[in-house]
CSV table of N, CA and C in Angstrom, one decimal:
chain,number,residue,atom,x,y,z
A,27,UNK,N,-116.0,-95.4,195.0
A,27,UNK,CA,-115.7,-94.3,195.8
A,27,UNK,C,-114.1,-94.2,196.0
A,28,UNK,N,-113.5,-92.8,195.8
A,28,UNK,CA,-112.1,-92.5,196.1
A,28,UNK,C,-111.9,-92.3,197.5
A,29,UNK,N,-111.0,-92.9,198.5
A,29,UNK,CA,-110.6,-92.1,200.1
A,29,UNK,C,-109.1,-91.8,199.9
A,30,UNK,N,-109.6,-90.8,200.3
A,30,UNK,CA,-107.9,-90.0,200.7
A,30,UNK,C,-107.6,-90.3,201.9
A,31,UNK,N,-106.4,-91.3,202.7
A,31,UNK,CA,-105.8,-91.6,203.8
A,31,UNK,C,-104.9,-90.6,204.1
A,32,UNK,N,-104.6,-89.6,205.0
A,32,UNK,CA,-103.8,-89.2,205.2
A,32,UNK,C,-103.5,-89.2,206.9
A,33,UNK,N,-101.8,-89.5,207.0
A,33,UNK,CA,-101.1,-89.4,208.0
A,33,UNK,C,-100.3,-88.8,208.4
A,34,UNK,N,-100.4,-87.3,209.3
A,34,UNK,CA,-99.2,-86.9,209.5
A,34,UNK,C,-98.4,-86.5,210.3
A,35,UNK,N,-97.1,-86.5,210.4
A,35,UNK,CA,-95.9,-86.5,211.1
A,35,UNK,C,-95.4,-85.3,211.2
A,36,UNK,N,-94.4,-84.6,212.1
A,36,UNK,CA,-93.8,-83.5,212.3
A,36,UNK,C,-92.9,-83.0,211.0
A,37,UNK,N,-93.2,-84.1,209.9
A,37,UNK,CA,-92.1,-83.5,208.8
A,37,UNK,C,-92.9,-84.0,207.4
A,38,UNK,N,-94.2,-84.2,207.2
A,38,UNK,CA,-94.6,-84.6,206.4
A,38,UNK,C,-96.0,-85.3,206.6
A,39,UNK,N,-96.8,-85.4,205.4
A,39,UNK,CA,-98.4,-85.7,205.9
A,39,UNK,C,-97.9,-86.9,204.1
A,40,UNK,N,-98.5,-87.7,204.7
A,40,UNK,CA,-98.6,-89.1,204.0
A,40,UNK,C,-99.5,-89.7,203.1
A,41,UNK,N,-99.9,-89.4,201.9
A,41,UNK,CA,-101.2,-89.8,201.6
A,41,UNK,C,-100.9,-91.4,201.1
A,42,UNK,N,-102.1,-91.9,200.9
A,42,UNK,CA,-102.8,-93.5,200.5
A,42,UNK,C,-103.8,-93.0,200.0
A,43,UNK,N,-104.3,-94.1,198.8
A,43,UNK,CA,-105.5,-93.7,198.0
A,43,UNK,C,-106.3,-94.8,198.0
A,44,UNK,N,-107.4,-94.9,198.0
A,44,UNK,CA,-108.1,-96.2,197.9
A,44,UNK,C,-109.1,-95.8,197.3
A,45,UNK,N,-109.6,-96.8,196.4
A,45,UNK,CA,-110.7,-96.5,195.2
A,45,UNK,C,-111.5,-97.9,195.2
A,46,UNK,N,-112.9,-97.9,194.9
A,46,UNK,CA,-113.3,-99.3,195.4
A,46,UNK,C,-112.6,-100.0,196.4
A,47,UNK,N,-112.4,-100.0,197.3
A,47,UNK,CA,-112.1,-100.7,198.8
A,47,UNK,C,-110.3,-101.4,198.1
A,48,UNK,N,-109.6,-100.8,197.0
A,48,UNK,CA,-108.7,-100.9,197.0
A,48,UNK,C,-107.3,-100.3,197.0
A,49,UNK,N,-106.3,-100.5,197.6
A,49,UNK,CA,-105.4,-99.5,198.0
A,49,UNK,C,-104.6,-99.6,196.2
A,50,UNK,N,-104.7,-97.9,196.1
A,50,UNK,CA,-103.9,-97.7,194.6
A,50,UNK,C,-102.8,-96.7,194.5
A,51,UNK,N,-101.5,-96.4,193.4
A,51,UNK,CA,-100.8,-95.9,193.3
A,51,UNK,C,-101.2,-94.3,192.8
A,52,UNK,N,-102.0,-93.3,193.2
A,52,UNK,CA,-102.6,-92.1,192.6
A,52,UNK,C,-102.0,-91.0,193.6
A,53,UNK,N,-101.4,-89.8,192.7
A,53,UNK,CA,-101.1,-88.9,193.6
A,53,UNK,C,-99.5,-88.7,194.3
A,54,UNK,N,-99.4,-87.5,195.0
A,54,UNK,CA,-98.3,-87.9,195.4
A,54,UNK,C,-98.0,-88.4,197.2
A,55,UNK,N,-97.1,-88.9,197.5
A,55,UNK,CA,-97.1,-90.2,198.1
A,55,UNK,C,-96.9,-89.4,199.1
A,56,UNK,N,-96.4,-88.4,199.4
A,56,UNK,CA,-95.9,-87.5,201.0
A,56,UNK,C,-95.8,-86.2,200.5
A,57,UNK,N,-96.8,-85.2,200.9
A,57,UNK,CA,-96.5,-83.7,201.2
A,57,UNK,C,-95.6,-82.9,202.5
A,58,UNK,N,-94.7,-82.3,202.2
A,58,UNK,CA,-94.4,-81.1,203.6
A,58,UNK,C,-94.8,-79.5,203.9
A,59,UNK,N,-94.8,-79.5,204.7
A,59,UNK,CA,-94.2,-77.8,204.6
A,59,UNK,C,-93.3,-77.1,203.7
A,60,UNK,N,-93.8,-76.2,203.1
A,60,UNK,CA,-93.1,-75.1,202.6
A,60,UNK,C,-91.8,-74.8,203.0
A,61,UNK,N,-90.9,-74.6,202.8
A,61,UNK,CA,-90.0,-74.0,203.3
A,61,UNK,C,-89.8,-72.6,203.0
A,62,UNK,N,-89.8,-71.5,203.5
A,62,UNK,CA,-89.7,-70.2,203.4
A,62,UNK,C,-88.9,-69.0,204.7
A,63,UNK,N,-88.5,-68.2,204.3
A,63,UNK,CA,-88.2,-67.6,205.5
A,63,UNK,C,-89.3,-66.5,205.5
A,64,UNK,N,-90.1,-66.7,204.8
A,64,UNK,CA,-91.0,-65.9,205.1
A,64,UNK,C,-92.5,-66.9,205.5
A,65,UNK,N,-92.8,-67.2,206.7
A,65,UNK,CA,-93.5,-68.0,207.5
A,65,UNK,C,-95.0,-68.2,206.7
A,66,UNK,N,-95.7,-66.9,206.9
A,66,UNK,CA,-96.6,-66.7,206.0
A,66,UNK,C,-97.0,-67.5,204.8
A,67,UNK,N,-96.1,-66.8,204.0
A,67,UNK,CA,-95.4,-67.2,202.6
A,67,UNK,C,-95.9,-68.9,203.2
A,68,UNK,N,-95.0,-69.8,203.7
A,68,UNK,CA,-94.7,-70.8,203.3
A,68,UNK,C,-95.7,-71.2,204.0
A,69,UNK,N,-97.0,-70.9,205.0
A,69,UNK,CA,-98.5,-71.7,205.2
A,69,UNK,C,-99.6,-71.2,203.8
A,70,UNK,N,-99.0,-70.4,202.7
A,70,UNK,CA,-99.9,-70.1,202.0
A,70,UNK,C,-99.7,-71.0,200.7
A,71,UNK,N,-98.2,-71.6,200.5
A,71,UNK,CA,-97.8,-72.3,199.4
A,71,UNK,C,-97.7,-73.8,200.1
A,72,UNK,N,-97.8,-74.1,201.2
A,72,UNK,CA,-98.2,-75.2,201.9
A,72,UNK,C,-99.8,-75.7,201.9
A,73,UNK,N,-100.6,-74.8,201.6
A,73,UNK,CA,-101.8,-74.7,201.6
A,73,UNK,C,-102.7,-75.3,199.8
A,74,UNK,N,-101.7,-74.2,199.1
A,74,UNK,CA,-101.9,-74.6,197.5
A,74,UNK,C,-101.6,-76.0,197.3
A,75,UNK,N,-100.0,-76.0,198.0
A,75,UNK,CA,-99.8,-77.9,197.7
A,75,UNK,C,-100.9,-79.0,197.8
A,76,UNK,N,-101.5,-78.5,199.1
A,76,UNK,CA,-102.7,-79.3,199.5
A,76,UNK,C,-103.4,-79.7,198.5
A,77,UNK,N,-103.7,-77.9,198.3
A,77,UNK,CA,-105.2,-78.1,197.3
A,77,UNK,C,-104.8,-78.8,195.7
A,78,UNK,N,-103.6,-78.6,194.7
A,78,UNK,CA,-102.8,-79.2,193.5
A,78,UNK,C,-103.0,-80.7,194.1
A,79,UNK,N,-102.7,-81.1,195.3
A,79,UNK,CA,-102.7,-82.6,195.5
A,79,UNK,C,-104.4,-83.1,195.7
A,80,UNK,N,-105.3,-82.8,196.0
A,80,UNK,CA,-106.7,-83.0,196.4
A,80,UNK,C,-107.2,-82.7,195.1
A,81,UNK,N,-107.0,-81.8,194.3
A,81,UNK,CA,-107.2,-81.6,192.7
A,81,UNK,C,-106.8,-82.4,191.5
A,82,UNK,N,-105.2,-83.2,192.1
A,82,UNK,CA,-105.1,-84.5,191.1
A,82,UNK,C,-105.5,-86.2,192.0
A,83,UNK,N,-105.8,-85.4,193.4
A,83,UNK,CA,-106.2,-87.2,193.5
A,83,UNK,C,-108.2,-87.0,193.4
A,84,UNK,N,-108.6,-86.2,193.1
A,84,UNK,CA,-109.7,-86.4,193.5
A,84,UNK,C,-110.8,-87.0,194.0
A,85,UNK,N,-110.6,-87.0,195.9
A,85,UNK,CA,-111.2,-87.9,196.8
A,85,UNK,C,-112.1,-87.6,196.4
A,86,UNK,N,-113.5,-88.8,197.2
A,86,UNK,CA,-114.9,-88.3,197.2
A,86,UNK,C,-114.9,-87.7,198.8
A,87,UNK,N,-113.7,-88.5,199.9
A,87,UNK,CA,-113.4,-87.8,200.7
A,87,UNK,C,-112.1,-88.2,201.6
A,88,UNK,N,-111.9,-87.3,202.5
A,88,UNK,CA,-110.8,-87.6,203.4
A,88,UNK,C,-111.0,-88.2,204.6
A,89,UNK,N,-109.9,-89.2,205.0
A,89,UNK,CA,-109.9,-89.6,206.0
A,89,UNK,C,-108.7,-89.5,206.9
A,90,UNK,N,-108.2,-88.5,208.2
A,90,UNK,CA,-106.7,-87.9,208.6
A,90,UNK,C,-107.6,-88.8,210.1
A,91,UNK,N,-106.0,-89.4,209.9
A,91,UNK,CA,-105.4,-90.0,211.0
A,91,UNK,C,-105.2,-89.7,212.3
A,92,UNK,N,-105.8,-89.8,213.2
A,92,UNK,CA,-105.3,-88.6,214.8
A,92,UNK,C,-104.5,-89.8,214.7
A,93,UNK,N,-103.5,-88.4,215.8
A,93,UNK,CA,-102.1,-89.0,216.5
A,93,UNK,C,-102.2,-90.4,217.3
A,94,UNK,N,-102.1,-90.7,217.9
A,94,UNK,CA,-101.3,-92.6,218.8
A,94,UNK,C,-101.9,-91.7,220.3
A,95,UNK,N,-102.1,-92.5,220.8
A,95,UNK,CA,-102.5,-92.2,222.4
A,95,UNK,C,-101.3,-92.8,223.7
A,96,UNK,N,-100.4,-93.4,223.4
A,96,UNK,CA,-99.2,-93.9,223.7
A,96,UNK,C,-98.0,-92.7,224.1
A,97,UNK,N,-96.4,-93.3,224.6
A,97,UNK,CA,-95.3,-92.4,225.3
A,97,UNK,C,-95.1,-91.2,224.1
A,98,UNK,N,-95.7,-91.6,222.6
A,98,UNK,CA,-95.2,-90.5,221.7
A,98,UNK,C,-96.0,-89.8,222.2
A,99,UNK,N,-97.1,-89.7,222.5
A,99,UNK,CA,-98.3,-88.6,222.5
A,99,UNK,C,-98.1,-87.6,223.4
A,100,UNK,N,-97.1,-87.8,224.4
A,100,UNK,CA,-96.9,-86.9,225.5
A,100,UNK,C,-95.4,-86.1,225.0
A,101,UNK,N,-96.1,-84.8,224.3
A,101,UNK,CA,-94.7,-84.0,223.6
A,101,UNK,C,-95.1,-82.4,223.4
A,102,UNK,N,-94.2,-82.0,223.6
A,102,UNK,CA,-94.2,-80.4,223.8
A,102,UNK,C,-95.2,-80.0,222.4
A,103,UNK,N,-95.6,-78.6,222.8
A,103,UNK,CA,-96.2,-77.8,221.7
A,103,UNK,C,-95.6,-77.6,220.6
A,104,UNK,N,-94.1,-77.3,221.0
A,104,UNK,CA,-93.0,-77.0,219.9
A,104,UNK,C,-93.1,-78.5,218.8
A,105,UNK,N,-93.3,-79.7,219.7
A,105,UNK,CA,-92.9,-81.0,219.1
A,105,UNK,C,-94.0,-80.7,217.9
A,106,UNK,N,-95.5,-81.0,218.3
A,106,UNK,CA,-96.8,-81.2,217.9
A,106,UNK,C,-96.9,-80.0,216.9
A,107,UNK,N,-96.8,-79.1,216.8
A,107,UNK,CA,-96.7,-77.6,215.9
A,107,UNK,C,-97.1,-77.8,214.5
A,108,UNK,N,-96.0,-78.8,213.9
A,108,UNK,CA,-95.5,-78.6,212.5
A,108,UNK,C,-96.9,-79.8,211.8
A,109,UNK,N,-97.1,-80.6,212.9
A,109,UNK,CA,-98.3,-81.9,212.6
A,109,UNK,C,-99.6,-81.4,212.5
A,110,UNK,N,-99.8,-80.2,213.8
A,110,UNK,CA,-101.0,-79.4,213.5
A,110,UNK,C,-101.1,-78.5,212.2
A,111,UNK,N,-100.1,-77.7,212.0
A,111,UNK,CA,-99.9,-77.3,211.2
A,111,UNK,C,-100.7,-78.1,209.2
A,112,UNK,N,-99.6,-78.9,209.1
A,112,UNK,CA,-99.8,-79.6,208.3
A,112,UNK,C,-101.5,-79.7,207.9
A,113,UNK,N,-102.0,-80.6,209.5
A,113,UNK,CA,-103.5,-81.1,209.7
A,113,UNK,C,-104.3,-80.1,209.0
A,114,UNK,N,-104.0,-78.6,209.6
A,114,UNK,CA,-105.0,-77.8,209.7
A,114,UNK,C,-104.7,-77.4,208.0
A,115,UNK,N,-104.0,-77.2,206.7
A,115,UNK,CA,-103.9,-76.5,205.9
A,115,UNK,C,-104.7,-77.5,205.0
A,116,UNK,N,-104.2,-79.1,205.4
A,116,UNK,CA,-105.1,-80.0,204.5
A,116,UNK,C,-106.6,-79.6,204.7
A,117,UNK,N,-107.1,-79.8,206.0
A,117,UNK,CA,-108.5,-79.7,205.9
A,117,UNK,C,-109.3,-78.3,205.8
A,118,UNK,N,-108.6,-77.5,205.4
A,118,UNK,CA,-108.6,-76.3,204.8
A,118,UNK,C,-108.9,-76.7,203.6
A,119,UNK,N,-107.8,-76.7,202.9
A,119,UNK,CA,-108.0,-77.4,201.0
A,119,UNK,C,-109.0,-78.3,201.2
A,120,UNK,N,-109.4,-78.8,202.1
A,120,UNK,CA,-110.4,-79.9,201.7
A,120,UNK,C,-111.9,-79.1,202.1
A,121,UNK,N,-111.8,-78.2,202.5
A,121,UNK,CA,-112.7,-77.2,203.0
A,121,UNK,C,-113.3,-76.5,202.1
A,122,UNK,N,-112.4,-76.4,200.6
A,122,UNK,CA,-112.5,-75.3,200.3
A,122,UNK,C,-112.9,-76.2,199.1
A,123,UNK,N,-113.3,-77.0,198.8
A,123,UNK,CA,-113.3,-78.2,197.5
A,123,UNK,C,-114.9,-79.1,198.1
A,124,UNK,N,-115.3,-78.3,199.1
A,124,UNK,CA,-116.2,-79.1,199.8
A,124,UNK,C,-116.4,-81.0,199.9
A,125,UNK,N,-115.5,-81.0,200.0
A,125,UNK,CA,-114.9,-82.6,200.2
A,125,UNK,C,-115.1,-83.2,202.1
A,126,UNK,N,-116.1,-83.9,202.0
A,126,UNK,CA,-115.9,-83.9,203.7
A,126,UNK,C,-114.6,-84.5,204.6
A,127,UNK,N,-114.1,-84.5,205.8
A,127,UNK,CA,-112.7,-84.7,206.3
A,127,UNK,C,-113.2,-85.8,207.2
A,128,UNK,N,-112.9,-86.4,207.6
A,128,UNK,CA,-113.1,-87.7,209.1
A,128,UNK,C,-111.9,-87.4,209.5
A,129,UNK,N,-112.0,-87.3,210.6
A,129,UNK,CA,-110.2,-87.6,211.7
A,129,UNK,C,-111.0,-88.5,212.3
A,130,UNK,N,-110.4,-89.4,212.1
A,130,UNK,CA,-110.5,-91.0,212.8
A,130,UNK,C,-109.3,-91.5,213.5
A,131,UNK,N,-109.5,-91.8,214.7
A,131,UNK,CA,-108.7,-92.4,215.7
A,131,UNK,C,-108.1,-94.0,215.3
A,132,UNK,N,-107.1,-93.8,215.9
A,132,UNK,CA,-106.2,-95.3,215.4
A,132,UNK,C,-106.9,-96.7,215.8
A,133,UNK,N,-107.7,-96.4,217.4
A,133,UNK,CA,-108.2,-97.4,218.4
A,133,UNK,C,-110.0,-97.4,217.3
A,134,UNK,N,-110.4,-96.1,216.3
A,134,UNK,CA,-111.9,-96.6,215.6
A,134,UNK,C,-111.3,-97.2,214.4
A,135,UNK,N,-109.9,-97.2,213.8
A,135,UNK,CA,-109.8,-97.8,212.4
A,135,UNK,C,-109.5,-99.5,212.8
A,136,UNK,N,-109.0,-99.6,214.3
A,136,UNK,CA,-108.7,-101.4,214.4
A,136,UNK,C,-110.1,-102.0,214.6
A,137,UNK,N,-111.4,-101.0,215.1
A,137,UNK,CA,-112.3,-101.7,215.3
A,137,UNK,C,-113.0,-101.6,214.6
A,138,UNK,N,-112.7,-101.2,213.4
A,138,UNK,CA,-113.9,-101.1,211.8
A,138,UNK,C,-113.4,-102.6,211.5
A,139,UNK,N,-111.9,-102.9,211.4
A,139,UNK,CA,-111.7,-103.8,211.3
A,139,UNK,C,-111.6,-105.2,211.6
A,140,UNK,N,-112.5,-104.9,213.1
A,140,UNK,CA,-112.1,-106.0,214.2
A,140,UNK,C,-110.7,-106.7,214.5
A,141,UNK,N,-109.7,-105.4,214.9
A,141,UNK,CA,-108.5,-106.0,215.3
A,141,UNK,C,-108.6,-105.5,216.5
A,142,UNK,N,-107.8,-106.5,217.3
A,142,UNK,CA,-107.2,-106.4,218.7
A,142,UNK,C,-106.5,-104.8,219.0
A,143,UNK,N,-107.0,-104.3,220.1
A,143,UNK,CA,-106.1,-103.1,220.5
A,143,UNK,C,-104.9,-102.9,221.0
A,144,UNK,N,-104.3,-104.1,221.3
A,144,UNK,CA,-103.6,-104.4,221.6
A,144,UNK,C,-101.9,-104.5,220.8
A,145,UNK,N,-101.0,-103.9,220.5
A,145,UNK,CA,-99.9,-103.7,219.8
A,145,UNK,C,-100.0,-103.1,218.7
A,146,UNK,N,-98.5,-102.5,218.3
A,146,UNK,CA,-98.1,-101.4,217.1
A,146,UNK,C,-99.6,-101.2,216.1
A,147,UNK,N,-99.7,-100.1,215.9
A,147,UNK,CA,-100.8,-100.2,214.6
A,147,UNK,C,-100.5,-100.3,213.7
A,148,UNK,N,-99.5,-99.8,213.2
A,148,UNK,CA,-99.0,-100.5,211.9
A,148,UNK,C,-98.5,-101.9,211.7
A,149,UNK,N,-98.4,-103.1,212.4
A,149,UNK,CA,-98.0,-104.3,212.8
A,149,UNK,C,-99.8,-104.9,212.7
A,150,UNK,N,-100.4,-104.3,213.5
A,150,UNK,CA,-101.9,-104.8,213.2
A,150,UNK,C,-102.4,-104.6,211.9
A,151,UNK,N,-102.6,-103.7,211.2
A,151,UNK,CA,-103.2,-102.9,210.0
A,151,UNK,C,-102.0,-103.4,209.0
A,152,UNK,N,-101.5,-103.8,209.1
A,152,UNK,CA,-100.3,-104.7,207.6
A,152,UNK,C,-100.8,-105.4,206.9
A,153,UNK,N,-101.3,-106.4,207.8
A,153,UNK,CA,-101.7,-108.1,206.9
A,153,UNK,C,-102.8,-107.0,206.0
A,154,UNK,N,-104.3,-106.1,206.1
A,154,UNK,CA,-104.7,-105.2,205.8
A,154,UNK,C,-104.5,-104.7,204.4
A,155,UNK,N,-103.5,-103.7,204.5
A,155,UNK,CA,-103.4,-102.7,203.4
A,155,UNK,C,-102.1,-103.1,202.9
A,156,UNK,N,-102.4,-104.0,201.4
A,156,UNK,CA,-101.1,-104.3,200.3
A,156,UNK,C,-100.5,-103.1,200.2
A,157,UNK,N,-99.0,-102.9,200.5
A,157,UNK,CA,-97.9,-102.0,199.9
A,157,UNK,C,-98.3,-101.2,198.5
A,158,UNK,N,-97.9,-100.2,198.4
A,158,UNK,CA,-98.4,-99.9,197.2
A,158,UNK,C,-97.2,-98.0,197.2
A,159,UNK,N,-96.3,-98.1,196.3
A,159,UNK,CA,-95.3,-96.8,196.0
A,159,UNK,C,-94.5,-96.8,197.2
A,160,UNK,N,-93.9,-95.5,197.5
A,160,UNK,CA,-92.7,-95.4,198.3
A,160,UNK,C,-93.1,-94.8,199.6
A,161,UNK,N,-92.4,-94.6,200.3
A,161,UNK,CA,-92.4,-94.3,201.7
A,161,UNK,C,-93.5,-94.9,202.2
A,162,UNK,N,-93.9,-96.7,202.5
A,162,UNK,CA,-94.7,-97.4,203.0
A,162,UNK,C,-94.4,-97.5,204.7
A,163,UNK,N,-93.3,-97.4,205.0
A,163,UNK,CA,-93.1,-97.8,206.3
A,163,UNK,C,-93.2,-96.5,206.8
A,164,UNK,N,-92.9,-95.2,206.3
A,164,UNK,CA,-92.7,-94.4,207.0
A,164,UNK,C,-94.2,-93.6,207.2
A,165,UNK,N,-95.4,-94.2,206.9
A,165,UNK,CA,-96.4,-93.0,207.1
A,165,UNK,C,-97.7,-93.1,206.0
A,166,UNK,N,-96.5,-94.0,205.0
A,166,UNK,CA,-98.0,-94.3,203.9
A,166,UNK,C,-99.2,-95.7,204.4
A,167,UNK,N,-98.6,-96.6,204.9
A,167,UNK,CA,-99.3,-97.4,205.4
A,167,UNK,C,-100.3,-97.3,206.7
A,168,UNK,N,-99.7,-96.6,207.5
A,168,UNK,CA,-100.9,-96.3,208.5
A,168,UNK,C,-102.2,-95.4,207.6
A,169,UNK,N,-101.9,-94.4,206.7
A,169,UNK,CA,-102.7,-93.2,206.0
A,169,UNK,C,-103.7,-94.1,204.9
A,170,UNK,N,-103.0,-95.2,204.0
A,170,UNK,CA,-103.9,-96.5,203.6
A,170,UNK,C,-104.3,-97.2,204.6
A,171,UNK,N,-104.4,-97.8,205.7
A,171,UNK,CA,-105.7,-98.0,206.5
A,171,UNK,C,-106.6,-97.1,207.1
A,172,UNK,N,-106.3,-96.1,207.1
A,172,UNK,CA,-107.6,-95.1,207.6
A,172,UNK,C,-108.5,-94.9,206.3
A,173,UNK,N,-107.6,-94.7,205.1
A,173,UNK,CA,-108.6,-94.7,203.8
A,173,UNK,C,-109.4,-95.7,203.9
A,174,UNK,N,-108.5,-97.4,203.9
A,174,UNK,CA,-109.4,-98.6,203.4
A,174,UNK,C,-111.0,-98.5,205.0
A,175,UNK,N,-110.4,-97.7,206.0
A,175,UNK,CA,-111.4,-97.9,207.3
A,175,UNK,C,-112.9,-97.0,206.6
A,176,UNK,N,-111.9,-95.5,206.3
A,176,UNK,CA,-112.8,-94.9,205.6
A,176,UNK,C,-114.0,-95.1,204.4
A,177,UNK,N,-113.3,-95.9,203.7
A,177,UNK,CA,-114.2,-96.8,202.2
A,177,UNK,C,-115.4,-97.6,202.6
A,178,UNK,N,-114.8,-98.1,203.8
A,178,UNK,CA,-116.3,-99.2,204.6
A,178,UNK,C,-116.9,-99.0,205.5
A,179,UNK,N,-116.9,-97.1,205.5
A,179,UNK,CA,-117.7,-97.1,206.3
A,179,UNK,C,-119.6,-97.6,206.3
C-alpha cells in the first residue's frame, strides 16, 4: 500500500511517501501556490499541480495533517488562508482521482503510535520516520508520520 503524508504550512504543503510501511524518496518533496496576479488563474494551476503530483506518486491514499492545537493555532484568518487554501485544492485532486483523504490529528498519529502527548511532535515522531530527500525539518517529517500512521491503520 502507497500513503501520501501531507503537511501543510502557510507557504507550502509537504509530501512523504510511504509504501509498505516504509518511508521512500517518490514524488515531489513540497508543493506551493501558484503565483499569479490573476487569483483565479493561480487556484486553478495550484490545483493541476496537485493533481500531476497525485498522478506521479500514485497514493492508494491520503493522509493530511490537521494543524497543532498549541500558541500557533491561535492566528488570524488572513494567517490560516493560504493553509486552507492549499488543504482544500489537494483534497480536491484527490477527489477527483477517487483516492480517499484522512485529516488526522497530530494528538491520533502519537496514539497509533503509542507516544506520549506530551512535547514537540516532530521531536516525538523522529526516532519514527527515517529522513528520506530534502526539506525534512521543514514539513516533510511531520507529513511522513501521518503517512507511516496512515499505512497501519
Amino acid at each position: 500500500m502507497r500513503v501520501l503524508g501531507v503537511q501543510c504550512t502557510v507557504k507550502f504543503a509537504f509530501l512523504s511517501v510511504v509504501e509498505n510501511g516504509l518511508v521512500i524518496d517518490n514524488g515531489p518533496p513540497r508543493l506551493q501556490l501558484a503565483q499569479s496576479t490573476d487569483e483565479g488563474r493561480a487556484l486553478w494551476d495550484t490545483l493541476g499541480t496537485f493533481g500531476d503530483a497525485l498522478d506521479e506518486i500514485r497514493p492508494d491514499r491520503v493522509c493530511l495533517l490537521l494543524p497543532g492545537t498549541g500558541e500557533h493555532a491561535k492566528q488570524t484568518h488572513g494567517a490560516w488562508a493560504p493553509r486552507i487554501e492549499l488543504e482544500t485544492l489537494l483534497r480536491m485532486a484527490a477527489a477527483k482521482r477517487d483516492l480517499p483523504v484522512e485529516r488526522v490529528a497530530r494528538a491520533s498519529v502519537l496514539a497509533r503510535f503509542g507516544l506520549p502527548q506530551k512535547g514537540t511532535f516532530e521531536d516525538l515522531v523522529r526516532p519514527l520516520v527515517p529522513r528520506q530527500g530534502r526539506y525534512w525539518a521543514d514539513g516533510r517529517l511531520a507529513a511522513g508520520a501521518a503517512a507511516l500512521a496512515g499505512a497501519g491503520r
